[in-house]
Short mmCIF file of C-alpha atoms in Angstrom, two decimals:
data_model
loop_
_atom_site.label_atom_id
_atom_site.label_comp_id
_atom_site.label_asym_id
_atom_site.label_seq_id
_atom_site.Cartn_x
_atom_site.Cartn_y
_atom_site.Cartn_z
CA MET A 1 14.06 -32.33 -57.73
CA THR A 2 15.45 -28.98 -56.64
CA MET A 3 17.22 -28.21 -53.37
CA GLU A 4 18.54 -24.89 -52.12
CA ASN A 5 20.50 -23.99 -49.05
CA ASP A 6 20.27 -20.72 -47.18
CA GLY A 7 23.96 -19.90 -47.02
CA VAL A 8 27.25 -20.72 -48.70
CA THR A 9 30.36 -20.07 -46.69
CA ASP A 10 32.90 -21.38 -49.21
CA PRO A 11 31.82 -21.71 -52.88
CA VAL A 12 34.84 -23.93 -53.70
CA ALA A 13 33.80 -26.38 -51.01
CA ALA A 14 30.27 -26.39 -52.41
CA GLY A 15 31.05 -29.24 -54.78
CA THR A 16 33.71 -28.57 -57.40
CA ARG A 17 36.58 -30.68 -55.98
CA SER A 18 35.91 -34.41 -55.70
CA LEU A 19 37.31 -37.79 -56.59
CA PRO A 20 35.89 -39.58 -59.65
CA GLY A 21 32.56 -41.22 -58.86
CA SER A 22 31.88 -39.14 -55.76
CA GLY A 23 29.99 -35.99 -54.94
CA LEU A 24 28.11 -33.99 -57.55
CA LYS A 25 30.34 -35.19 -60.37
CA GLY A 26 29.57 -38.82 -59.51
CA LEU A 27 25.85 -38.13 -59.29
CA ARG A 28 25.96 -36.45 -62.70
CA GLU A 29 27.79 -39.50 -64.12
CA ARG A 30 25.14 -41.88 -62.74
CA LEU A 31 22.25 -39.77 -64.07
CA HIS A 32 23.59 -39.54 -67.62
CA PRO A 33 22.84 -43.16 -68.73
CA LEU A 34 19.24 -42.66 -67.52
CA GLY A 35 18.81 -39.50 -69.60
CA GLY A 36 19.00 -37.36 -66.49
CA THR A 37 20.72 -34.06 -65.80
CA LEU A 38 22.21 -32.31 -62.82
CA THR A 39 22.80 -28.58 -62.57
CA SER A 40 24.22 -26.76 -59.60
CA GLY A 41 25.70 -23.45 -58.63
CA LEU A 42 25.38 -20.21 -56.79
CA ILE A 43 22.10 -18.36 -57.33
CA THR A 44 22.98 -15.46 -55.04
CA LYS A 45 26.06 -14.66 -53.00
CA GLU A 46 24.60 -16.67 -50.11
CA SER A 47 22.49 -19.35 -51.77
CA TYR A 48 23.32 -22.53 -53.71
CA ARG A 49 20.88 -24.56 -55.86
CA LEU A 50 21.05 -28.20 -56.95
CA THR A 51 18.58 -29.47 -59.57
CA VAL A 52 18.27 -33.08 -60.73
CA GLU A 53 15.95 -34.02 -63.60
CA LEU A 54 15.04 -37.51 -64.85
CA PRO A 55 12.67 -38.32 -67.70
CA VAL A 56 9.41 -40.02 -66.76
CA GLY A 57 9.81 -43.77 -67.13
CA ALA A 58 13.62 -43.76 -66.84
CA ALA A 59 15.04 -47.27 -66.37
CA GLY A 60 14.97 -48.41 -62.76
CA ILE A 61 12.58 -45.69 -61.58
#
């Protein structure tokens, strides 16, 4: 799954500061045991991309 927005006003607020188990960090932690990955970041000055990948047949899917 890939999602992009059409404008980032504050890159720091886009997901780098969070409590353990919340936000993008928490999602990454929950994907790991299933063999999944999460990548995210700026793709242009005004656009942010989030990509989640899970293997076919991952447990619970």
